[in-house]
Structures are given as C-alpha cells and as structure tokens.
CSV table of C-alpha atoms in Angstrom, one decimal:
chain,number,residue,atom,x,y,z
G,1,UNK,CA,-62.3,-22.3,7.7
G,2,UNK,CA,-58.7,-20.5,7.1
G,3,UNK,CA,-57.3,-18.0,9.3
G,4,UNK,CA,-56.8,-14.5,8.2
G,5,UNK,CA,-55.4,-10.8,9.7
G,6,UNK,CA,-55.3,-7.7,7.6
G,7,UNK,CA,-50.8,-7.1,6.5
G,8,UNK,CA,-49.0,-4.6,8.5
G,9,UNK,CA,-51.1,-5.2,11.9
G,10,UNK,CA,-54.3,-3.9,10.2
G,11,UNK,CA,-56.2,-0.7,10.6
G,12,UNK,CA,-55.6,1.8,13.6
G,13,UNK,CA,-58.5,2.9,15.2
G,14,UNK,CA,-60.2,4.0,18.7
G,15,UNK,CA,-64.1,3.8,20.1
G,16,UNK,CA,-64.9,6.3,22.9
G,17,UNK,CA,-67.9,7.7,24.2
G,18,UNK,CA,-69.2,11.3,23.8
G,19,UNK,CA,-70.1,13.6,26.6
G,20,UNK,CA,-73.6,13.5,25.7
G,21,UNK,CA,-73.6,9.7,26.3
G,22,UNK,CA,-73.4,9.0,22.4
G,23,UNK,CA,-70.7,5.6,20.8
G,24,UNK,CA,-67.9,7.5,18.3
G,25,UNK,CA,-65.8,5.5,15.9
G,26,UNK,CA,-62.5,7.0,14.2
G,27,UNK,CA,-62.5,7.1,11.8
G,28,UNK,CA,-65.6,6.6,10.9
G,29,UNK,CA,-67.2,2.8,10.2
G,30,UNK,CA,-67.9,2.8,7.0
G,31,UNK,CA,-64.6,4.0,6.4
G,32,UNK,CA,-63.2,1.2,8.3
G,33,UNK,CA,-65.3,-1.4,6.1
G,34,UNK,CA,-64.3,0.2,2.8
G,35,UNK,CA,-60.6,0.4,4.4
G,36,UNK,CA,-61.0,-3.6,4.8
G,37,UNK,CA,-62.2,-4.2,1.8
G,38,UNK,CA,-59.4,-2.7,-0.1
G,39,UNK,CA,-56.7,-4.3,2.2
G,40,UNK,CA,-57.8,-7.4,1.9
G,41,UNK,CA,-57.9,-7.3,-2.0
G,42,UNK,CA,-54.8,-5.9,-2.2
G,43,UNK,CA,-52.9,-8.5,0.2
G,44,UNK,CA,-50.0,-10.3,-1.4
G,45,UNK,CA,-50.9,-13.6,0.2
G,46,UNK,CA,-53.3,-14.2,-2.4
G,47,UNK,CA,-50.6,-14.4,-5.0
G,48,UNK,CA,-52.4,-12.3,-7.6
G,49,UNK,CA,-54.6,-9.3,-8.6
G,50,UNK,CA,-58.2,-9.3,-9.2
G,51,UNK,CA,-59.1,-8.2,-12.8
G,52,UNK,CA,-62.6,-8.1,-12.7
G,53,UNK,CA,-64.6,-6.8,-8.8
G,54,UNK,CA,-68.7,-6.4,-8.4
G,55,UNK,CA,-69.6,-4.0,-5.8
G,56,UNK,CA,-73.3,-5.3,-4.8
G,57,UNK,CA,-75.3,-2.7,-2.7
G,58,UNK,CA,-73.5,0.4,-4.0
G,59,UNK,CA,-75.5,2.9,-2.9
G,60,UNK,CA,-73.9,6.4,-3.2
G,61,UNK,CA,-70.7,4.3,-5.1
G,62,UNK,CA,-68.3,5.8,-1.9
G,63,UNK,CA,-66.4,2.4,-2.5
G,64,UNK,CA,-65.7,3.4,-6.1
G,65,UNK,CA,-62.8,5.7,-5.1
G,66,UNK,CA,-61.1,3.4,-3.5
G,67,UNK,CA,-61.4,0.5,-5.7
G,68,UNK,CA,-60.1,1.9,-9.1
G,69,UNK,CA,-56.8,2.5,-7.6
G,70,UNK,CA,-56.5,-1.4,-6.5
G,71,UNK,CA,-53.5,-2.4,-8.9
G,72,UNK,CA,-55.1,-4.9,-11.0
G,73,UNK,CA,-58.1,-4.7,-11.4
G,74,UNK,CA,-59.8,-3.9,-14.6
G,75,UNK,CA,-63.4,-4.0,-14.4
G,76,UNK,CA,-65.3,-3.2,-12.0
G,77,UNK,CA,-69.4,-3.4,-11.8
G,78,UNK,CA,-71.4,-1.2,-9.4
G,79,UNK,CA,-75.2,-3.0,-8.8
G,80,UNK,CA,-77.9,-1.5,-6.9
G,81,UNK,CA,-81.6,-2.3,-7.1
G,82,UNK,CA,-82.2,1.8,-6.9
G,83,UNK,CA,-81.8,3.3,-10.2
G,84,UNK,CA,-82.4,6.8,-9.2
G,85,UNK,CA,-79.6,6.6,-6.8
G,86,UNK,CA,-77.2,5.1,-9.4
G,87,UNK,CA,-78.3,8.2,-11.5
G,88,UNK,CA,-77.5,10.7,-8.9
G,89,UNK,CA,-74.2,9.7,-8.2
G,90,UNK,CA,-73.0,8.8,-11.8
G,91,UNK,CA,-70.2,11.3,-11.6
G,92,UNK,CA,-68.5,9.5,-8.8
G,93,UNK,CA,-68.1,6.8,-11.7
G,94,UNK,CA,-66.2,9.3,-14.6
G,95,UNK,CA,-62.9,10.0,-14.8
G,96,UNK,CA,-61.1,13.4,-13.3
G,97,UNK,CA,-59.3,15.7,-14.9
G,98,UNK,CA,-56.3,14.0,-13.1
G,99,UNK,CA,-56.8,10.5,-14.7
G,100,UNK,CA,-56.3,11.9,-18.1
G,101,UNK,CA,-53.3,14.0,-17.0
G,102,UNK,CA,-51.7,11.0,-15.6
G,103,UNK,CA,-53.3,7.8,-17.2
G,104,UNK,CA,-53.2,4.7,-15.8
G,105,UNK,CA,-50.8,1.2,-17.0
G,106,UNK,CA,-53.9,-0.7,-17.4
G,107,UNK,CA,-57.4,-0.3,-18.9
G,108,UNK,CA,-60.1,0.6,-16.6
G,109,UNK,CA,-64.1,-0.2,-17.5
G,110,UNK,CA,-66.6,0.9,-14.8
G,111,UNK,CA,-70.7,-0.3,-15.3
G,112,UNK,CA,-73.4,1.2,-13.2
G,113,UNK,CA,-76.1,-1.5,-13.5
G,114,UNK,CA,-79.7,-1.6,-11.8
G,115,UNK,CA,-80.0,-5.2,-10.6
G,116,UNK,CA,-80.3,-7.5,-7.9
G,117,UNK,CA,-77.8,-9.9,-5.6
G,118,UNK,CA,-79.7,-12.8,-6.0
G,119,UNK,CA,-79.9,-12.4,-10.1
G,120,UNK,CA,-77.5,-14.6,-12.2
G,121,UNK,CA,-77.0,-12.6,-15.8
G,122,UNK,CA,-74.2,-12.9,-18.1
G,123,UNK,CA,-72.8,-9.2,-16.8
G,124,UNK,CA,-71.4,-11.6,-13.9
G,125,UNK,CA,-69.5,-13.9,-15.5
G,126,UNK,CA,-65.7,-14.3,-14.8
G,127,UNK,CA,-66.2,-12.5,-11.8
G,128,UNK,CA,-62.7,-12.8,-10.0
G,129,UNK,CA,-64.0,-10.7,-6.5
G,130,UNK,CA,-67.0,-10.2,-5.1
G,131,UNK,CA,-68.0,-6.8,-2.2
G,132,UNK,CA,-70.9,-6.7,-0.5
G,133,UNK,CA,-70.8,-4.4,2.2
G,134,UNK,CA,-74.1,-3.8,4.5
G,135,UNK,CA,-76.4,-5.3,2.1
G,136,UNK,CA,-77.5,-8.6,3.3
G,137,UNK,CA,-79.4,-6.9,6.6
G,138,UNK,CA,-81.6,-5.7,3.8
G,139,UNK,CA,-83.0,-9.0,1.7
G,140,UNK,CA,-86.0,-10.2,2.1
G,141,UNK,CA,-85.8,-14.2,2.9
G,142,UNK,CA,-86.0,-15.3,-0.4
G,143,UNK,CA,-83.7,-13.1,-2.1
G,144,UNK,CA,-81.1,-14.1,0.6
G,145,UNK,CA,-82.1,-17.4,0.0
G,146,UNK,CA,-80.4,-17.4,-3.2
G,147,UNK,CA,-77.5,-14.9,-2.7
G,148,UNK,CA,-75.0,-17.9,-2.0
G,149,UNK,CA,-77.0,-20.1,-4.9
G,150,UNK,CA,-76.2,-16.7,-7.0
G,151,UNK,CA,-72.4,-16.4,-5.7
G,152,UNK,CA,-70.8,-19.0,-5.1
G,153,UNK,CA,-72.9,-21.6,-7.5
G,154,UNK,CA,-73.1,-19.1,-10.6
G,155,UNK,CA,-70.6,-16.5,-10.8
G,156,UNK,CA,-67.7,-18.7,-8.3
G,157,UNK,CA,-65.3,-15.8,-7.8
G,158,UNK,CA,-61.9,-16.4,-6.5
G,159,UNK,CA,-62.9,-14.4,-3.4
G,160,UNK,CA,-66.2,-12.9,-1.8
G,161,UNK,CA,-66.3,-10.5,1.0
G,162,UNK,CA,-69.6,-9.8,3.3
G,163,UNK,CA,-70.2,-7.7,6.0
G,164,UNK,CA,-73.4,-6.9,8.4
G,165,UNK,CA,-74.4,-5.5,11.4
G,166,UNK,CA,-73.4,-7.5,15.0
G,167,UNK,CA,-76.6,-7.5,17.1
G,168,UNK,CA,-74.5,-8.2,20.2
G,169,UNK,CA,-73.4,-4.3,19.6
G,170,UNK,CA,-76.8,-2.7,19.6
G,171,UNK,CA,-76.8,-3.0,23.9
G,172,UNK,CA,-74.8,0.5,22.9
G,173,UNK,CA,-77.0,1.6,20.7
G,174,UNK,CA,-80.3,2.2,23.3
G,175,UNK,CA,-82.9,3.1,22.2
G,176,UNK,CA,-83.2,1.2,18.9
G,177,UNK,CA,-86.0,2.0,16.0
G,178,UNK,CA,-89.0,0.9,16.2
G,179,UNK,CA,-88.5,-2.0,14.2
G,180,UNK,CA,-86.1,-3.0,17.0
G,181,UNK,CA,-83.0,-2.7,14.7
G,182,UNK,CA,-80.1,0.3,13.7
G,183,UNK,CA,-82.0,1.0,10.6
G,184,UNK,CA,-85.7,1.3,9.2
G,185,UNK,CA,-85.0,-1.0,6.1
G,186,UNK,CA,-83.6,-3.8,8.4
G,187,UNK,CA,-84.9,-7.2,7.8
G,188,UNK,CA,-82.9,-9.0,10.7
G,189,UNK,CA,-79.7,-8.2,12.3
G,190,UNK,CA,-77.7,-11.3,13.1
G,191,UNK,CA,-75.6,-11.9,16.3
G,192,UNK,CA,-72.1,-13.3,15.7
G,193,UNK,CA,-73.1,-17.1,16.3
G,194,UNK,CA,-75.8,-16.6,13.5
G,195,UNK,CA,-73.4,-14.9,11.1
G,196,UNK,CA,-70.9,-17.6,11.5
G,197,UNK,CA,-73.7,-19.8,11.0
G,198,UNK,CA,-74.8,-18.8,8.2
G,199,UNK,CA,-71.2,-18.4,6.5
G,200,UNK,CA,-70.4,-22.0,7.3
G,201,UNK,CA,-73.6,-23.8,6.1
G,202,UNK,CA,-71.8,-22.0,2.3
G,203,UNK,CA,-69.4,-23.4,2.4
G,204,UNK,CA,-70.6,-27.0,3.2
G,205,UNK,CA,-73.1,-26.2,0.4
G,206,UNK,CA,-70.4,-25.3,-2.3
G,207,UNK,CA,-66.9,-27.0,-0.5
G,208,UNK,CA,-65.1,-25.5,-3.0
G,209,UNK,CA,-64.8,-22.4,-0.5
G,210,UNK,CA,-63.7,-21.8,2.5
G,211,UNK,CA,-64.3,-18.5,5.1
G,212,UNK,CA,-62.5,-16.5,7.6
G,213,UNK,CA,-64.1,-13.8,9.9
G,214,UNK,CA,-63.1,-10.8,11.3
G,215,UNK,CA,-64.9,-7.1,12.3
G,216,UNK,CA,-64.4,-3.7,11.9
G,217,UNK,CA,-65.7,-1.0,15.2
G,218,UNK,CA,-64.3,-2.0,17.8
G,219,UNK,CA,-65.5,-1.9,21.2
G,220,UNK,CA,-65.1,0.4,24.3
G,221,UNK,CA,-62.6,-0.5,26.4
G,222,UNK,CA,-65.2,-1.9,29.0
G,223,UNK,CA,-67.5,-3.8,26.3
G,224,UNK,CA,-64.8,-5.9,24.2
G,225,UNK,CA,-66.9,-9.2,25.0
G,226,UNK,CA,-69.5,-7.5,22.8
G,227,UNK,CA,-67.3,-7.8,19.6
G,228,UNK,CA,-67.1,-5.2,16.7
G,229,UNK,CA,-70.2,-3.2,15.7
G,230,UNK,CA,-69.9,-4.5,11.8
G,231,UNK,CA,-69.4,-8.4,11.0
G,232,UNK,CA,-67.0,-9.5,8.2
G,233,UNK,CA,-67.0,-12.9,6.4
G,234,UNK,CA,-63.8,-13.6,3.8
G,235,UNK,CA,-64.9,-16.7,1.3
G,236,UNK,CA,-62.3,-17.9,-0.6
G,237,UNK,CA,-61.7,-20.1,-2.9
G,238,UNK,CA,-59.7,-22.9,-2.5
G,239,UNK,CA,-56.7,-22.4,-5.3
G,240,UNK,CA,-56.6,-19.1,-3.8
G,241,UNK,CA,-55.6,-20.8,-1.0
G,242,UNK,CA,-53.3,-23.1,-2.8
G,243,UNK,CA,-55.6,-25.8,-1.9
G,244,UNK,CA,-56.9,-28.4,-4.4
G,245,UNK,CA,-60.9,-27.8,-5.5
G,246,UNK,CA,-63.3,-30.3,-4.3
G,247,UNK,CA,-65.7,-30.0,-7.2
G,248,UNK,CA,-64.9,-28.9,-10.5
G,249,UNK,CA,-65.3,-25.5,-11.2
G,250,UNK,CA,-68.1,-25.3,-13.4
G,251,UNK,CA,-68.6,-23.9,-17.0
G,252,UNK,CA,-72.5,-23.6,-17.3
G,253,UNK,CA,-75.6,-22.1,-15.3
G,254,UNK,CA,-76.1,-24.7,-12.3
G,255,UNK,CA,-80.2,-25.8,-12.3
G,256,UNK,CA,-80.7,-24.3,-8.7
G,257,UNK,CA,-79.7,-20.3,-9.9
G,258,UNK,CA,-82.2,-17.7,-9.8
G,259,UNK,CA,-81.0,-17.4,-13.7
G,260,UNK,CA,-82.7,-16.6,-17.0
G,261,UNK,CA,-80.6,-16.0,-20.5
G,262,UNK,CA,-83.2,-13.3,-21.3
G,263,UNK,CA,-82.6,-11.1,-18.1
G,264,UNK,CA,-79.7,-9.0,-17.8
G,265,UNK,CA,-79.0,-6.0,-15.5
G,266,UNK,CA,-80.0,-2.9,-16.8
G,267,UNK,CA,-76.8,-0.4,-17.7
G,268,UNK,CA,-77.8,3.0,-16.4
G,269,UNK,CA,-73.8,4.5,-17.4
G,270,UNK,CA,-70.4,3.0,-18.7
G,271,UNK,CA,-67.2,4.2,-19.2
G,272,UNK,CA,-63.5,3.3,-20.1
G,273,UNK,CA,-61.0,5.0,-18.4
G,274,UNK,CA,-58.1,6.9,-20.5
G,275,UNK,CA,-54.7,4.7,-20.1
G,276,UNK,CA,-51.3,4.5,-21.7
G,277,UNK,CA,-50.3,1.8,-24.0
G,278,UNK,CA,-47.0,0.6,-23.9
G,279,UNK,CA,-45.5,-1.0,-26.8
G,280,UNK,CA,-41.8,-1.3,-26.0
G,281,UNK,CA,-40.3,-4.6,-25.6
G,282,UNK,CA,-39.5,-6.3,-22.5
G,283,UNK,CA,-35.8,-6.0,-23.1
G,284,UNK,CA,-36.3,-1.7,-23.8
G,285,UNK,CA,-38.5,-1.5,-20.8
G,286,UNK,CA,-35.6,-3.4,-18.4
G,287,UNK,CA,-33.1,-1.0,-20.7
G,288,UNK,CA,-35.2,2.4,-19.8
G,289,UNK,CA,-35.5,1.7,-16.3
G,290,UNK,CA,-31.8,0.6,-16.1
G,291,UNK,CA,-30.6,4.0,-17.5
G,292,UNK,CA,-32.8,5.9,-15.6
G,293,UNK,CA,-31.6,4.1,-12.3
G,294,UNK,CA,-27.9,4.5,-13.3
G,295,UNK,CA,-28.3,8.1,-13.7
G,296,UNK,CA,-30.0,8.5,-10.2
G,297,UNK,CA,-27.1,6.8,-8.7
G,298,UNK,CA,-24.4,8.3,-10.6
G,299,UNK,CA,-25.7,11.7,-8.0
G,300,UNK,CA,-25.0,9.2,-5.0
G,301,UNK,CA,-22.0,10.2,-3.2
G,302,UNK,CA,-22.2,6.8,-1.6
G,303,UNK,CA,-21.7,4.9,-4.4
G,304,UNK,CA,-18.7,6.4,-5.6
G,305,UNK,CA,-15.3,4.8,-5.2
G,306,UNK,CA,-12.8,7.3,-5.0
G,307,UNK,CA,-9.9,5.5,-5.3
G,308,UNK,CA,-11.2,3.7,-8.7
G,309,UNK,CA,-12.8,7.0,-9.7
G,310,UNK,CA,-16.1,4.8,-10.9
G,311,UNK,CA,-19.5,4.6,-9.7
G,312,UNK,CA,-20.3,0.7,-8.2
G,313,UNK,CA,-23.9,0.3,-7.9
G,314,UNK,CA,-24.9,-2.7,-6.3
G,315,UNK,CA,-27.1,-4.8,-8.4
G,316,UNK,CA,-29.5,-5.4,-5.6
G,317,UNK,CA,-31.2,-1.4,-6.0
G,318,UNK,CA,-32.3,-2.8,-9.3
G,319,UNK,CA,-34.5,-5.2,-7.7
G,320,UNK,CA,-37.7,-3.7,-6.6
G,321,UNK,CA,-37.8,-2.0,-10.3
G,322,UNK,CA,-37.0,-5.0,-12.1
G,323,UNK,CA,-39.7,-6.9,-10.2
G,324,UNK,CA,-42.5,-4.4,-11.1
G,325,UNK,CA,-41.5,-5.1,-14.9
G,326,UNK,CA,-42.2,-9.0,-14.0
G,327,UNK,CA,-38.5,-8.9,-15.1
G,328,UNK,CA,-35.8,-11.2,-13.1
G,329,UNK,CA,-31.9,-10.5,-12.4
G,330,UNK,CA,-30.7,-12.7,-15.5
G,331,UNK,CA,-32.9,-11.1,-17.8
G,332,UNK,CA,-31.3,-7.2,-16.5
G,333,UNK,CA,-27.5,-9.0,-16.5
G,334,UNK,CA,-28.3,-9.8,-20.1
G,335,UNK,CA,-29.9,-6.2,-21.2
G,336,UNK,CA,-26.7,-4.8,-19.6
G,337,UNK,CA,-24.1,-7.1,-21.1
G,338,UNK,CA,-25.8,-6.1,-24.9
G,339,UNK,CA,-25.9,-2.3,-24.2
G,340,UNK,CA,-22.5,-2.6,-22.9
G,341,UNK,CA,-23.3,-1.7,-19.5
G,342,UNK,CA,-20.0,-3.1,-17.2
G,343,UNK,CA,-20.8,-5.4,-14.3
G,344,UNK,CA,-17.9,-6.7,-12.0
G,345,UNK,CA,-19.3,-9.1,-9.3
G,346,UNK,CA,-22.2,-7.8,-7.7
G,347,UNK,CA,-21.7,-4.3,-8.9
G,348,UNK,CA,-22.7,-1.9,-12.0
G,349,UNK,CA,-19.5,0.0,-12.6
G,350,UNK,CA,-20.0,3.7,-13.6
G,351,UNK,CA,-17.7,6.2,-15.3
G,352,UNK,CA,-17.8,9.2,-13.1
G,353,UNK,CA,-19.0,11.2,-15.9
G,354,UNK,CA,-21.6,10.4,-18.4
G,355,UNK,CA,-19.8,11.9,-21.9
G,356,UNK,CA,-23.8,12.9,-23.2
G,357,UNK,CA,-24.4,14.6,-19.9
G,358,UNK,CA,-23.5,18.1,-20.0
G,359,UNK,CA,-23.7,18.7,-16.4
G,360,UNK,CA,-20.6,16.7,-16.1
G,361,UNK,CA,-18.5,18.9,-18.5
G,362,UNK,CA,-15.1,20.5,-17.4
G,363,UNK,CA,-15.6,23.9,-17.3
G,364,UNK,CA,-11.8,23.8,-18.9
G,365,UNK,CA,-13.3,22.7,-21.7
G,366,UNK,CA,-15.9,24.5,-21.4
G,367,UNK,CA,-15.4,28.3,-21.1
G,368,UNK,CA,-13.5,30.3,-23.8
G,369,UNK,CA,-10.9,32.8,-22.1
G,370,UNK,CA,-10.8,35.5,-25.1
G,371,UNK,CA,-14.8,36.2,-25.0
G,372,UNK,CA,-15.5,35.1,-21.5
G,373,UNK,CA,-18.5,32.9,-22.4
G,374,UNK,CA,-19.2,29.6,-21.9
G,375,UNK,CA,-19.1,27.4,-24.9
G,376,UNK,CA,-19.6,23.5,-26.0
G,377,UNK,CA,-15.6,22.2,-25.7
G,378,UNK,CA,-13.7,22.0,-28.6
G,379,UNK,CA,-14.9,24.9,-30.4
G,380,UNK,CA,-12.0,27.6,-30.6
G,381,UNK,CA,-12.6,30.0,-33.4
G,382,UNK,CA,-15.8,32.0,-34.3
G,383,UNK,CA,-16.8,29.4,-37.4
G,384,UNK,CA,-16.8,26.8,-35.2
G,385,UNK,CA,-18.0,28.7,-32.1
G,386,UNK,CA,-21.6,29.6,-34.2
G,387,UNK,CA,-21.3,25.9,-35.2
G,388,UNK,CA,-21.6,24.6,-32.2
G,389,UNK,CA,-24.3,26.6,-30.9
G,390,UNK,CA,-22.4,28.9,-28.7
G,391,UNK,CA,-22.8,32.8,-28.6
G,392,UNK,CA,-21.7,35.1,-32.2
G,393,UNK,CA,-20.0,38.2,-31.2
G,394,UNK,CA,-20.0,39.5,-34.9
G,395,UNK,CA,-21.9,42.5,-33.6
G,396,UNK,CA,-19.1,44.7,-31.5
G,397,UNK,CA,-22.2,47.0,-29.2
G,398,UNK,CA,-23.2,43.5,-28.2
G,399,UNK,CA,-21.9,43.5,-24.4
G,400,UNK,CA,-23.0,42.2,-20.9
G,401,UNK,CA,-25.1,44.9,-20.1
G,402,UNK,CA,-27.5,44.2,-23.5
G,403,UNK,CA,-30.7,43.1,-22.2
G,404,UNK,CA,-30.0,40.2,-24.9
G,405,UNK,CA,-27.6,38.6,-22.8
G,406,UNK,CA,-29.5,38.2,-19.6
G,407,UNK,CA,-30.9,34.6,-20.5
C-alpha cells in the first residue's frame, strides 16, 4: 500500500438530510468521483503527465469534458459494452466551436469503442492511465474475474483508478430495490473490508503495483463510522512511485489474458482535435516570452528606479514562464545576453522607454506647433510630414470641423 490525499486539502463538500427524510450530496456524487478522478491525474507528485487515459464504463461520456483539458494527455479511449449509448452521445466526443477558436498545444485523439473491461486488444496498448468509475458493481463473476488479468497483466498502465458503491452506506438508503442493492443492474455491492480485499489480493497477484484508498460522499455528521457512499482504489505502479519494479514490465500478451489477435474493439466514432503547431526554436520561444514579460513590466510602477531612471525586473518573475517552456534560468541568461538584453545581478535592467514603442514618445517630439497635429518626430516640413505618414494639409477647406478629421 502507499498513502495518498487529493493536493490543496481535496474537494469541499457537505451531506445533509432533506425535509422529506431523503440523503443530499453537494455537489452531486458523481461529480465528486469525476472531480477525483481528474485531481488525482493531474497531481504533481506523480512527476509526469499521462499521454494516453481509457475511460472503461463510459456511459453518457460525462467524464469526457473533464478529461480533455488534463494537460497532457493525448489520447483518450471511451469503452462501453452499449453501442447505442455510445451513438447517442457521440457529440459530447467532437470538438466546439471554441476548440478551433482557441486550439490546443498538443494533439488531441478521442475513440468511442464498443468493447468490454475484461478484453485485451491491441486498442489498449501503451495505456499510461486507466478510469473506471462505477463499473465493477456491474460484471458478472467471470468478466471480473479477468478485469485485473486484463489491467494490470495486459495493458500495465502507470496508474489505475476504481471506484464502487460502499454497502455499509446503504443503512441510509432504506428501502433498497428489490434485488437488495442501489441499482437494478447490480451484481454485488461490496462493503469496505471486501473492497480492500479485493484491491490487495492485485496487487499480490501482479507486485509490480501498489494501492491507496480513499471515498468520495461523505457522511452525515451522525453516521461518519459508516464511511463515504462511493469506494475509491488508486493502483500504481511502482516507478510512479519512484520505487524499483519487482517483475519486469512485460512486452508480450501474458498466457492468462482474456486475449485474441483477431478481436479488437469496435470503433463506433474518432476524431482528432484541431491544435497549433509550434515550430520556433527553444531559444525564440524563451526570446518571445522574454519580450513579452519585459514589456508587461516596463507598465509596473514598482519596478521602476527612479533615481537610475531604468526598469529592474527581478529575474525570479521569469520563472514560472520559463518553467512551462521546460526552459531553466541559464538557458534565459543566455537568450538575453545574445539579444542584448542587460542583466546586473539579479535584475533585467530596462530603459524607461522602449524607442519602437510609440506610446512612450515625447509629445515634444511629437506634435507640430504650426498645424497643430500630432506627427511621427522628426518630420518638420510638408515633404517629409506626408513621408512619414502624418496628415497633408495641401487642401486649405480641409479644417477640424471636416467630418474627415474625426478619426
């Protein structure tokens, strides 16, 4: 086991009940288990991103959102057994009119796919994450059987998050269905012991793995020794941990998959998101960011030193936009130093004008007496004054009041 908690004190949430008698969640718990989900793929303690995410059990795809806009990731497959419900909900999968108005940094596939948990097809190869929200409740023993032979034998992601009903919650949920559980399609609902259980007996069967638990709907008040209403298991592997592997990670089918070269989920709709490619160096990338930076600060009373009459920027604002170009403090010292950019110490040092910003201009310089226009400086005669793009009084009815002149 390792022991997890979701960054920045995890989700905020309350449990109360209604005045007709009835449990409330807010927000709502599947929003809490997609929430989690996301959070814990996004957490910085695993060191990386997660290029490539299945989403088994999609159902209506209400996950999808959220996932494309995990930084990272690349690929992501959306498998459900129900074909007709993949269908119906194919447009949560295409882009918006807002993707292609602001297109992402990195490509983005996404593959609707009619297939099952327990099947190992090529489509799952080079997994990196695994999601499976509320489906296990609903296999039948056998395909459960070989979820983990599927998982953590076949595809071997880097991590693999589960979640299912706690039966220890359903005291709240009086009277139940008639099958005794929360929902018709139920095959078992598992109290925390058995969930644990069941997690742990993984990992001794594949050791390259390890598992953390946690929940999602809490309690009331009164009922906290009942735990949370949904379960949540984390599997990861051990490099994610910064652990050694036990076994070897392993390049072909094992014998005890559920897998045949011939079978291979069905795609029901596929499509590549629009995204910018960006073909400037390293260096121009450090440069553009650099420049832009230095002109935000040169608008900084803060950083001005009026006694010097420059601009010192501390180096240290560059960081966090450095850092997102995977770009370290050398690499910008050397980018300045070639573009001539002036460092003293621990400080960019600014003119306090920019001579090619013409917001800086003196209006000296600037505004001609004799016509009483504003002009580019230097231009004092009317060759010059047409020249430079400034206004040609040639034409003597030509006056203030001219509807011309109200630009």
């Amino acid at each position: 086991m390792f022991s997890y908690k979701l960054p920045d004190g995890g989700l905020r949430t309350c449990c109360y009940i209604n005045a007709e008698g009835g449990i409330k969640f807010d927000p709502p718990v599947y929003e809490q288990r997609y929430t989690t989900a996301v959070r814990i793929l996004e957490d910085s303690r695993w060191g990386q991103k997660f290029k490539k995410v299945v989403d088994f059990g999609c159902a209506d795809m209400r996950l999808l959102p959220l996932l494309r806009r995990v930084k990272g990731i690349e690929h992501i497959l959306e498998v459900d057994v129900d074909e007709n419900i993949l269908r119906s909900n194919k447009l949560r999968a295409e882009p918006l009119v807002s993707d292609y108005l602001m297109r992402r940094e990195n490509p983005l596939r996404v593959e609707l796919l009619k297939g099952s948990i327990d099947a190992s097809v090529e489509q799952l190869l080079n997994v990196d994450a695994v999601v499976a929200l509320e489906i296990i409740e609903h296999l039948y023993p056998k395909t459960l059987e070989n979820v983990p032979k599927n998982i953590f034998g076949f595809m071997q992601p880097k991590i693999a998050i589960f979640s299912t009903p706690n039966s220890e919650f359903n005291v709240l949920f009086q009277p139940l269905l008639a099958n005794g559980f929360r929902h018709d399609d139920h095959k078992f609902e598992w109290t925390r012991a058995e969930f644990r259980d069941w997690a742990r007996t993984i990992c001794q069967q594949y050791p390259n793995y390890s598992v953390a638990f946690l929940g999602v709907g809490d309690a009331p008040p009164d009922n906290k020794s009942i735990g949370n209403v949904s379960q949540i298991a984390i599997f990861a592997r051990h490099d994610l941990l910064g652990r050694r592997l036990v076994e070897p990670l392993r390049s072909e089918v094992p014998v005890d998959c559920n897998a045949d070269a011939d079978v291979q989920y069905k795609e029901i709709f596929a499509v590549d998101f629009p995204f910018n490619v960006d073909e400037r160096s390293k260096e121009k990338k450090i440069l553009d960011e650099a420049r832009y930076q230095i002109d935000r600060c040169r608008r900084i009373d803060r950083y001005f030193n009026r006694d010097l009459g420059v601009y010192q920027v501390p180096l240290t604002v560059m960081d966090t936009y450095i850092e997102t170009l995977g770009a370290s403090t050398e690499e910008l010292l050397d980018v300045l130093k070639d573009n001539d950019i002036e460092v003293k110490g621990d400080y960019i040092i600014l003119p306090e004008y920019d001579e090619d910003d013409l917001s800086y201009r003196h209006y000296d310089d600037c505004y001609d007496d004799e016509y009483g226009l504003w002009n580019d400086a230097g231009c004092d005669n009317d060759d010059e004054l047409g020249a430079c793009g400034g206004h040609s009084l040639a034409n003597d009815d030509v006056t203030y009041e001219s509807e011309e002149n109200w630009d």
